[in-house]
PDB file of C-alpha atoms in Angstrom:
ATOM      1  CA  UNK A   1     -63.764  12.856 -48.090  1.00 65.00           C
ATOM      2  CA  UNK A   2     -66.912  14.932 -47.582  1.00 79.00           C
ATOM      3  CA  UNK A   3     -67.202  17.710 -45.016  1.00 81.00           C
ATOM      4  CA  UNK A   4     -70.053  15.855 -43.317  1.00 82.00           C
ATOM      5  CA  UNK A   5     -67.917  12.744 -42.844  1.00 85.00           C
ATOM      6  CA  UNK A   6     -65.027  14.763 -41.417  1.00 85.00           C
ATOM      7  CA  UNK A   7     -67.429  16.541 -39.081  1.00 83.00           C
ATOM      8  CA  UNK A   8     -68.831  13.229 -37.766  1.00 85.00           C
ATOM      9  CA  UNK A   9     -65.342  11.819 -37.205  1.00 88.00           C
ATOM     10  CA  UNK A  10     -64.228  14.936 -35.314  1.00 88.00           C
ATOM     11  CA  UNK A  11     -67.388  14.959 -33.170  1.00 88.00           C
ATOM     12  CA  UNK A  12     -66.953  11.252 -32.369  1.00 90.00           C
ATOM     13  CA  UNK A  13     -63.353  11.817 -31.248  1.00 92.00           C
ATOM     14  CA  UNK A  14     -64.421  14.801 -29.148  1.00 92.00           C
ATOM     15  CA  UNK A  15     -67.191  12.706 -27.543  1.00 91.00           C
ATOM     16  CA  UNK A  16     -64.748   9.967 -26.559  1.00 92.00           C
ATOM     17  CA  UNK A  17     -62.280  12.565 -25.207  1.00 93.00           C
ATOM     18  CA  UNK A  18     -65.032  14.264 -23.180  1.00 92.00           C
ATOM     19  CA  UNK A  19     -66.156  10.891 -21.783  1.00 90.00           C
ATOM     20  CA  UNK A  20     -62.569  10.149 -20.722  1.00 91.00           C
ATOM     21  CA  UNK A  21     -62.222  13.535 -18.998  1.00 91.00           C
ATOM     22  CA  UNK A  22     -65.642  13.219 -17.306  1.00 91.00           C
ATOM     23  CA  UNK A  23     -64.724   9.773 -16.003  1.00 90.00           C
ATOM     24  CA  UNK A  24     -61.470  11.076 -14.500  1.00 90.00           C
ATOM     25  CA  UNK A  25     -63.130  14.176 -13.018  1.00 90.00           C
ATOM     26  CA  UNK A  26     -65.878  12.114 -11.360  1.00 89.00           C
ATOM     27  CA  UNK A  27     -63.341   9.733  -9.808  1.00 87.00           C
ATOM     28  CA  UNK A  28     -61.184  12.612  -8.538  1.00 87.00           C
ATOM     29  CA  UNK A  29     -64.258  14.315  -7.104  1.00 88.00           C
ATOM     30  CA  UNK A  30     -65.242  11.122  -5.265  1.00 83.00           C
ATOM     31  CA  UNK A  31     -61.703  10.760  -3.872  1.00 82.00           C
ATOM     32  CA  UNK A  32     -61.665  14.401  -2.760  1.00 84.00           C
ATOM     33  CA  UNK A  33     -65.105  14.162  -1.161  1.00 81.00           C
ATOM     34  CA  UNK A  34     -64.271  10.989   0.775  1.00 80.00           C
ATOM     35  CA  UNK A  35     -60.940  12.514   1.854  1.00 80.00           C
ATOM     36  CA  UNK A  36     -62.716  15.521   3.372  1.00 81.00           C
ATOM     37  CA  UNK A  37     -64.807  13.063   5.396  1.00 73.00           C
ATOM     38  CA  UNK A  38     -61.653  11.342   6.605  1.00 76.00           C
ATOM     39  CA  UNK A  39     -62.489   8.151   4.747  1.00 72.00           C
ATOM     40  CA  UNK A  40     -61.439   6.394   1.558  1.00 70.00           C
ATOM     41  CA  UNK A  41     -63.221   4.629  -1.279  1.00 69.00           C
ATOM     42  CA  UNK A  42     -63.326   0.966  -0.239  1.00 65.00           C
ATOM     43  CA  UNK A  43     -63.670  -0.362  -3.811  1.00 72.00           C
ATOM     44  CA  UNK A  44     -61.962   2.177  -6.102  1.00 82.00           C
ATOM     45  CA  UNK A  45     -61.458  -0.191  -9.039  1.00 79.00           C
ATOM     46  CA  UNK A  46     -65.046  -1.414  -8.966  1.00 78.00           C
ATOM     47  CA  UNK A  47     -66.463   2.108  -8.595  1.00 80.00           C
ATOM     48  CA  UNK A  48     -64.270   3.308 -11.482  1.00 83.00           C
ATOM     49  CA  UNK A  49     -65.469   0.421 -13.640  1.00 78.00           C
ATOM     50  CA  UNK A  50     -69.165   1.119 -12.936  1.00 77.00           C
ATOM     51  CA  UNK A  51     -68.832   4.864 -13.584  1.00 84.00           C
ATOM     52  CA  UNK A  52     -66.832   4.154 -16.743  1.00 85.00           C
ATOM     53  CA  UNK A  53     -69.518   1.752 -17.924  1.00 80.00           C
ATOM     54  CA  UNK A  54     -72.191   4.442 -17.521  1.00 83.00           C
ATOM     55  CA  UNK A  55     -70.154   7.331 -18.977  1.00 87.00           C
ATOM     56  CA  UNK A  56     -68.834   5.451 -22.000  1.00 86.00           C
ATOM     57  CA  UNK A  57     -72.222   3.851 -22.553  1.00 84.00           C
ATOM     58  CA  UNK A  58     -73.719   7.327 -22.819  1.00 86.00           C
ATOM     59  CA  UNK A  59     -70.849   8.348 -25.124  1.00 87.00           C
ATOM     60  CA  UNK A  60     -71.600   5.427 -27.449  1.00 87.00           C
ATOM     61  CA  UNK A  61     -75.251   6.490 -27.579  1.00 83.00           C
ATOM     62  CA  UNK A  62     -74.148  10.033 -28.527  1.00 85.00           C
ATOM     63  CA  UNK A  63     -71.823   8.726 -31.254  1.00 85.00           C
ATOM     64  CA  UNK A  64     -74.631   6.620 -32.714  1.00 82.00           C
ATOM     65  CA  UNK A  65     -76.791   9.745 -32.792  1.00 81.00           C
ATOM     66  CA  UNK A  66     -73.990  11.702 -34.496  1.00 83.00           C
ATOM     67  CA  UNK A  67     -73.790   9.103 -37.248  1.00 81.00           C
ATOM     68  CA  UNK A  68     -77.587   8.933 -37.374  1.00 81.00           C
ATOM     69  CA  UNK A  69     -77.601   5.203 -36.701  1.00 78.00           C
ATOM     70  CA  UNK A  70     -80.997   3.731 -35.863  1.00 72.00           C
ATOM     71  CA  UNK A  71     -80.732   0.287 -34.326  1.00 65.00           C
ATOM     72  CA  UNK A  72     -84.452  -0.445 -34.431  1.00 65.00           C
ATOM     73  CA  UNK A  73     -84.498  -1.881 -37.994  1.00 67.00           C
ATOM     74  CA  UNK A  74     -81.534  -4.097 -37.190  1.00 61.00           C
ATOM     75  CA  UNK A  75     -83.123  -5.379 -34.001  1.00 58.00           C
ATOM     76  CA  UNK A  76     -86.450  -5.989 -35.722  1.00 63.00           C
ATOM     77  CA  UNK A  77     -84.752  -7.841 -38.559  1.00 60.00           C
ATOM     78  CA  UNK A  78     -82.946 -10.270 -36.312  1.00 57.00           C
ATOM     79  CA  UNK A  79     -85.885 -12.687 -36.187  1.00 58.00           C
ATOM     80  CA  UNK A  80     -84.803 -16.207 -35.400  1.00 52.00           C
ATOM     81  CA  UNK A  81     -81.225 -14.964 -35.084  1.00 57.00           C
ATOM     82  CA  UNK A  82     -82.358 -13.023 -32.022  1.00 54.00           C
ATOM     83  CA  UNK A  83     -83.266 -16.269 -30.280  1.00 51.00           C
ATOM     84  CA  UNK A  84     -79.860 -17.705 -31.102  1.00 52.00           C
ATOM     85  CA  UNK A  85     -78.146 -14.560 -29.851  1.00 50.00           C
ATOM     86  CA  UNK A  86     -80.306 -14.629 -26.735  1.00 55.00           C
ATOM     87  CA  UNK A  87     -79.145 -18.144 -25.942  1.00 50.00           C
ATOM     88  CA  UNK A  88     -75.542 -17.180 -26.694  1.00 54.00           C
ATOM     89  CA  UNK A  89     -75.708 -14.177 -24.371  1.00 59.00           C
ATOM     90  CA  UNK A  90     -77.577 -15.989 -21.603  1.00 74.00           C
ATOM     91  CA  UNK A  91     -74.401 -16.759 -19.658  1.00 81.00           C
ATOM     92  CA  UNK A  92     -72.910 -13.219 -19.908  1.00 81.00           C
ATOM     93  CA  UNK A  93     -76.278 -11.709 -18.975  1.00 82.00           C
ATOM     94  CA  UNK A  94     -76.557 -13.976 -15.928  1.00 87.00           C
ATOM     95  CA  UNK A  95     -73.034 -12.979 -14.866  1.00 86.00           C
ATOM     96  CA  UNK A  96     -73.872  -9.306 -15.416  1.00 84.00           C
ATOM     97  CA  UNK A  97     -76.989  -9.432 -13.220  1.00 85.00           C
ATOM     98  CA  UNK A  98     -75.166 -11.514 -10.609  1.00 89.00           C
ATOM     99  CA  UNK A  99     -72.354  -8.954 -10.599  1.00 86.00           C
ATOM    100  CA  UNK A 100     -74.862  -6.195  -9.812  1.00 84.00           C
ATOM    101  CA  UNK A 101     -76.262  -8.257  -6.928  1.00 88.00           C
ATOM    102  CA  UNK A 102     -72.765  -8.940  -5.584  1.00 89.00           C
ATOM    103  CA  UNK A 103     -71.973  -5.207  -5.685  1.00 83.00           C
ATOM    104  CA  UNK A 104     -75.265  -4.067  -4.161  1.00 82.00           C
ATOM    105  CA  UNK A 105     -75.262  -6.615  -1.339  1.00 87.00           C
ATOM    106  CA  UNK A 106     -71.472  -6.386  -0.872  1.00 86.00           C
ATOM    107  CA  UNK A 107     -71.221 -10.145  -0.686  1.00 91.00           C
ATOM    108  CA  UNK A 108     -67.539  -9.603  -1.463  1.00 92.00           C
ATOM    109  CA  UNK A 109     -65.579  -6.380  -1.923  1.00 87.00           C
ATOM    110  CA  UNK A 110     -62.111  -5.258  -2.930  1.00 89.00           C
ATOM    111  CA  UNK A 111     -59.068  -6.135  -0.777  1.00 88.00           C
ATOM    112  CA  UNK A 112     -61.094  -8.713   1.174  1.00 91.00           C
ATOM    113  CA  UNK A 113     -59.525 -12.110   1.899  1.00 92.00           C
ATOM    114  CA  UNK A 114     -62.087 -14.735   0.933  1.00 95.00           C
ATOM    115  CA  UNK A 115     -62.616 -18.328  -0.095  1.00 96.00           C
ATOM    116  CA  UNK A 116     -65.072 -18.774  -2.964  1.00 94.00           C
ATOM    117  CA  UNK A 117     -65.984 -22.427  -3.520  1.00 90.00           C
ATOM    118  CA  UNK A 118     -62.480 -23.605  -2.637  1.00 91.00           C
ATOM    119  CA  UNK A 119     -60.565 -20.739  -4.295  1.00 94.00           C
ATOM    120  CA  UNK A 120     -58.729 -18.591  -1.741  1.00 95.00           C
ATOM    121  CA  UNK A 121     -57.220 -15.166  -2.291  1.00 95.00           C
ATOM    122  CA  UNK A 122     -57.712 -11.401  -2.178  1.00 94.00           C
ATOM    123  CA  UNK A 123     -60.514  -9.770  -4.181  1.00 95.00           C
ATOM    124  CA  UNK A 124     -58.824  -7.451  -6.695  1.00 94.00           C
ATOM    125  CA  UNK A 125     -61.821  -6.024  -8.563  1.00 92.00           C
ATOM    126  CA  UNK A 126     -65.460  -6.942  -9.241  1.00 90.00           C
ATOM    127  CA  UNK A 127     -66.245  -6.483 -12.914  1.00 88.00           C
ATOM    128  CA  UNK A 128     -69.540  -6.882 -14.710  1.00 82.00           C
ATOM    129  CA  UNK A 129     -68.960 -10.502 -15.696  1.00 88.00           C
ATOM    130  CA  UNK A 130     -66.154 -11.736 -13.462  1.00 92.00           C
ATOM    131  CA  UNK A 131     -64.695 -11.216 -10.022  1.00 94.00           C
ATOM    132  CA  UNK A 132     -60.904 -11.076 -10.126  1.00 95.00           C
ATOM    133  CA  UNK A 133     -59.270 -13.013  -7.294  1.00 96.00           C
ATOM    134  CA  UNK A 134     -55.525 -12.797  -6.609  1.00 96.00           C
ATOM    135  CA  UNK A 135     -54.204 -15.932  -4.932  1.00 95.00           C
ATOM    136  CA  UNK A 136     -51.371 -15.871  -2.402  1.00 91.00           C
ATOM    137  CA  UNK A 137     -49.027 -17.564  -4.894  1.00 93.00           C
ATOM    138  CA  UNK A 138     -49.415 -14.789  -7.473  1.00 93.00           C
ATOM    139  CA  UNK A 139     -52.171 -16.184  -9.704  1.00 95.00           C
ATOM    140  CA  UNK A 140     -55.113 -14.164 -11.006  1.00 96.00           C
ATOM    141  CA  UNK A 141     -58.368 -16.154 -11.133  1.00 96.00           C
ATOM    142  CA  UNK A 142     -61.428 -14.847 -12.977  1.00 96.00           C
ATOM    143  CA  UNK A 143     -64.533 -16.258 -11.292  1.00 96.00           C
ATOM    144  CA  UNK A 144     -67.915 -15.847 -13.083  1.00 94.00           C
ATOM    145  CA  UNK A 145     -70.130 -13.592 -10.982  1.00 94.00           C
ATOM    146  CA  UNK A 146     -72.967 -16.142 -11.002  1.00 92.00           C
ATOM    147  CA  UNK A 147     -70.685 -18.511  -9.079  1.00 94.00           C
ATOM    148  CA  UNK A 148     -69.762 -15.761  -6.632  1.00 95.00           C
ATOM    149  CA  UNK A 149     -73.422 -14.903  -6.072  1.00 93.00           C
ATOM    150  CA  UNK A 150     -74.691 -18.486  -5.725  1.00 92.00           C
ATOM    151  CA  UNK A 151     -71.560 -20.025  -4.196  1.00 92.00           C
ATOM    152  CA  UNK A 152     -70.367 -20.352  -0.626  1.00 93.00           C
ATOM    153  CA  UNK A 153     -68.143 -17.421   0.393  1.00 95.00           C
ATOM    154  CA  UNK A 154     -65.922 -17.646   3.475  1.00 94.00           C
ATOM    155  CA  UNK A 155     -64.578 -14.334   4.802  1.00 92.00           C
ATOM    156  CA  UNK A 156     -61.313 -14.724   6.688  1.00 89.00           C
ATOM    157  CA  UNK A 157     -61.308 -11.289   8.320  1.00 85.00           C
ATOM    158  CA  UNK A 158     -64.892 -10.339   9.235  1.00 86.00           C
ATOM    159  CA  UNK A 159     -63.465  -8.535  12.278  1.00 86.00           C
ATOM    160  CA  UNK A 160     -60.206  -6.958  13.393  1.00 88.00           C
ATOM    161  CA  UNK A 161     -58.749 -10.206  14.720  1.00 93.00           C
ATOM    162  CA  UNK A 162     -58.346 -13.774  13.508  1.00 93.00           C
ATOM    163  CA  UNK A 163     -57.687 -16.884  15.561  1.00 94.00           C
ATOM    164  CA  UNK A 164     -54.775 -19.229  14.905  1.00 96.00           C
ATOM    165  CA  UNK A 165     -54.769 -22.861  16.057  1.00 96.00           C
ATOM    166  CA  UNK A 166     -51.425 -24.617  16.506  1.00 96.00           C
ATOM    167  CA  UNK A 167     -51.231 -28.270  17.534  1.00 96.00           C
ATOM    168  CA  UNK A 168     -48.343 -29.165  19.844  1.00 96.00           C
ATOM    169  CA  UNK A 169     -47.565 -32.765  20.793  1.00 95.00           C
ATOM    170  CA  UNK A 170     -45.638 -33.469  24.004  1.00 95.00           C
ATOM    171  CA  UNK A 171     -44.111 -36.735  25.179  1.00 93.00           C
ATOM    172  CA  UNK A 172     -46.131 -38.976  27.530  1.00 93.00           C
ATOM    173  CA  UNK A 173     -43.380 -38.591  30.155  1.00 92.00           C
ATOM    174  CA  UNK A 174     -44.135 -34.852  30.433  1.00 93.00           C
ATOM    175  CA  UNK A 175     -46.504 -33.640  33.123  1.00 94.00           C
ATOM    176  CA  UNK A 176     -49.601 -32.471  31.264  1.00 93.00           C
ATOM    177  CA  UNK A 177     -50.452 -29.658  33.692  1.00 94.00           C
ATOM    178  CA  UNK A 178     -46.926 -28.324  33.370  1.00 95.00           C
ATOM    179  CA  UNK A 179     -47.108 -28.365  29.570  1.00 95.00           C
ATOM    180  CA  UNK A 180     -50.421 -26.487  29.592  1.00 96.00           C
ATOM    181  CA  UNK A 181     -49.078 -23.940  32.076  1.00 96.00           C
ATOM    182  CA  UNK A 182     -45.948 -23.321  29.987  1.00 96.00           C
ATOM    183  CA  UNK A 183     -47.947 -22.861  26.786  1.00 97.00           C
ATOM    184  CA  UNK A 184     -50.282 -20.388  28.506  1.00 96.00           C
ATOM    185  CA  UNK A 185     -47.250 -18.454  29.677  1.00 96.00           C
ATOM    186  CA  UNK A 186     -45.979 -18.303  26.097  1.00 97.00           C
ATOM    187  CA  UNK A 187     -49.235 -16.663  24.975  1.00 97.00           C
ATOM    188  CA  UNK A 188     -49.142 -14.189  27.850  1.00 96.00           C
ATOM    189  CA  UNK A 189     -45.535 -13.172  27.198  1.00 96.00           C
ATOM    190  CA  UNK A 190     -45.742 -12.893  23.388  1.00 97.00           C
ATOM    191  CA  UNK A 191     -46.477  -9.198  22.583  1.00 96.00           C
ATOM    192  CA  UNK A 192     -47.909  -9.942  19.124  1.00 97.00           C
ATOM    193  CA  UNK A 193     -50.700 -12.093  20.570  1.00 97.00           C
ATOM    194  CA  UNK A 194     -53.860 -10.010  21.018  1.00 96.00           C
ATOM    195  CA  UNK A 195     -54.935  -9.683  24.638  1.00 94.00           C
ATOM    196  CA  UNK A 196     -58.392  -8.164  24.443  1.00 89.00           C
ATOM    197  CA  UNK A 197     -61.599  -8.724  26.383  1.00 89.00           C
ATOM    198  CA  UNK A 198     -63.393  -9.514  23.113  1.00 90.00           C
ATOM    199  CA  UNK A 199     -61.200 -12.575  22.448  1.00 92.00           C
ATOM    200  CA  UNK A 200     -59.862 -15.469  24.522  1.00 94.00           C
ATOM    201  CA  UNK A 201     -56.532 -17.237  24.156  1.00 96.00           C
ATOM    202  CA  UNK A 202     -56.465 -20.803  25.401  1.00 96.00           C
ATOM    203  CA  UNK A 203     -54.635 -24.121  25.510  1.00 97.00           C
ATOM    204  CA  UNK A 204     -56.935 -27.151  25.221  1.00 96.00           C
ATOM    205  CA  UNK A 205     -56.526 -30.907  25.050  1.00 96.00           C
ATOM    206  CA  UNK A 206     -56.998 -32.406  21.591  1.00 96.00           C
ATOM    207  CA  UNK A 207     -56.113 -36.105  21.594  1.00 95.00           C
ATOM    208  CA  UNK A 208     -54.001 -38.987  22.851  1.00 95.00           C
ATOM    209  CA  UNK A 209     -51.804 -39.974  19.934  1.00 91.00           C
ATOM    210  CA  UNK A 210     -49.396 -42.820  19.322  1.00 88.00           C
ATOM    211  CA  UNK A 211     -46.349 -40.689  20.134  1.00 88.00           C
ATOM    212  CA  UNK A 212     -47.735 -38.343  22.785  1.00 93.00           C
ATOM    213  CA  UNK A 213     -50.455 -35.981  24.008  1.00 95.00           C
ATOM    214  CA  UNK A 214     -51.554 -33.336  21.494  1.00 96.00           C
ATOM    215  CA  UNK A 215     -52.595 -29.921  22.800  1.00 97.00           C
ATOM    216  CA  UNK A 216     -54.127 -27.146  20.698  1.00 97.00           C
ATOM    217  CA  UNK A 217     -52.789 -23.641  21.296  1.00 97.00           C
ATOM    218  CA  UNK A 218     -55.446 -21.092  20.312  1.00 97.00           C
ATOM    219  CA  UNK A 219     -54.552 -17.426  20.084  1.00 97.00           C
ATOM    220  CA  UNK A 220     -55.676 -14.294  18.271  1.00 97.00           C
ATOM    221  CA  UNK A 221     -53.762 -11.896  16.043  1.00 96.00           C
ATOM    222  CA  UNK A 222     -54.251  -8.801  13.945  1.00 94.00           C
ATOM    223  CA  UNK A 223     -54.313  -9.043  10.161  1.00 88.00           C
ATOM    224  CA  UNK A 224     -51.121  -7.017   9.668  1.00 89.00           C
ATOM    225  CA  UNK A 225     -49.087  -9.322  11.935  1.00 94.00           C
ATOM    226  CA  UNK A 226     -50.698 -12.689  11.112  1.00 93.00           C
ATOM    227  CA  UNK A 227     -47.586 -14.534   9.889  1.00 93.00           C
ATOM    228  CA  UNK A 228     -45.232 -12.699  12.252  1.00 96.00           C
ATOM    229  CA  UNK A 229     -47.387 -13.765  15.210  1.00 97.00           C
ATOM    230  CA  UNK A 230     -47.515 -17.386  14.027  1.00 96.00           C
ATOM    231  CA  UNK A 231     -43.720 -17.542  13.641  1.00 97.00           C
ATOM    232  CA  UNK A 232     -43.107 -15.742  16.937  1.00 97.00           C
ATOM    233  CA  UNK A 233     -45.340 -18.097  18.932  1.00 97.00           C
ATOM    234  CA  UNK A 234     -43.842 -21.219  17.302  1.00 96.00           C
ATOM    235  CA  UNK A 235     -40.302 -20.003  17.983  1.00 96.00           C
ATOM    236  CA  UNK A 236     -41.155 -19.093  21.565  1.00 96.00           C
ATOM    237  CA  UNK A 237     -42.769 -22.518  22.213  1.00 97.00           C
ATOM    238  CA  UNK A 238     -39.660 -24.359  21.012  1.00 95.00           C
ATOM    239  CA  UNK A 239     -37.359 -22.145  23.071  1.00 95.00           C
ATOM    240  CA  UNK A 240     -39.402 -22.465  26.270  1.00 95.00           C
ATOM    241  CA  UNK A 241     -39.794 -26.230  25.833  1.00 95.00           C
ATOM    242  CA  UNK A 242     -36.014 -26.559  25.618  1.00 94.00           C
ATOM    243  CA  UNK A 243     -35.604 -24.482  28.802  1.00 94.00           C
ATOM    244  CA  UNK A 244     -38.243 -26.500  30.684  1.00 93.00           C
ATOM    245  CA  UNK A 245     -36.951 -29.829  29.308  1.00 92.00           C
ATOM    246  CA  UNK A 246     -40.318 -30.618  27.724  1.00 93.00           C
ATOM    247  CA  UNK A 247     -39.796 -33.092  24.917  1.00 90.00           C
ATOM    248  CA  UNK A 248     -41.632 -33.075  21.594  1.00 89.00           C
ATOM    249  CA  UNK A 249     -41.769 -36.701  20.393  1.00 89.00           C
ATOM    250  CA  UNK A 250     -40.640 -37.680  16.933  1.00 77.00           C
ATOM    251  CA  UNK A 251     -40.793 -40.888  14.971  1.00 64.00           C
ATOM    252  CA  UNK A 252     -37.781 -43.184  15.204  1.00 60.00           C
ATOM    253  CA  UNK A 253     -37.308 -45.782  12.504  1.00 56.00           C
ATOM    254  CA  UNK A 254     -35.121 -48.758  13.374  1.00 58.00           C
ATOM    255  CA  UNK A 255     -33.478 -50.608  10.532  1.00 63.00           C
ATOM    256  CA  UNK A 256     -32.613 -54.186  11.457  1.00 65.00           C
ATOM    257  CA  UNK A 257     -30.135 -55.948   9.244  1.00 59.00           C
ATOM    258  CA  UNK A 258     -30.722 -59.585   8.308  1.00 58.00           C
ATOM    259  CA  UNK A 259     -27.847 -62.032   8.716  1.00 59.00           C
ATOM    260  CA  UNK A 260     -27.270 -64.612   6.035  1.00 55.00           C
TER     261      UNK A 260
END
């Protein structure tokens, strides 16, 4: 093995090691800077991926220079193969450009609860070609960035609070005004329900059904207590209904036997 070859190998390894260290130092510096401002990086995985892409891309260029590799002759000699490669890379290139647009416009960002064309979950990381979405049942879905950019995105927590709608059906024998009053009292007494001037909790009529009158209980909750609030309100409604003797109708199936 020639001295020149050994030298190139050593320099290439050093370049990769330096790129790794630079990547880590930049990320630590960003974390330290944001900490001094009393804030945190909202998309650490995505920022790390972008910085890594730039740093390691530069490292690859340096390694090519170390080995004295000139890509121009190879690119010029592609000819018709270049057209084929262009068509083959059309989809990845579209996803790459769409990913940049998604990042720049912040159409979605890490840790956000979203629905993207019917797929619901938490955004884990936005990579150059795919957005990684973690569903609530533990699945990891890789959505092409072009679909994220051109698709319909529903954001479940655009603000601090989110509204929950619960339908409650009461028997026709129950006084409707009493039922509404009791349900309003439930919302007022439940501490997990948000009581803020910016939101309004309400009980509204929905429909006359075959088994009873259906009322919709609308109330607001914070993200951290979403499921706890839902369970607490449902439990409180059942308990209060039992105390007030308000009946919730249920279907009764009668089986009539046939005599021979």
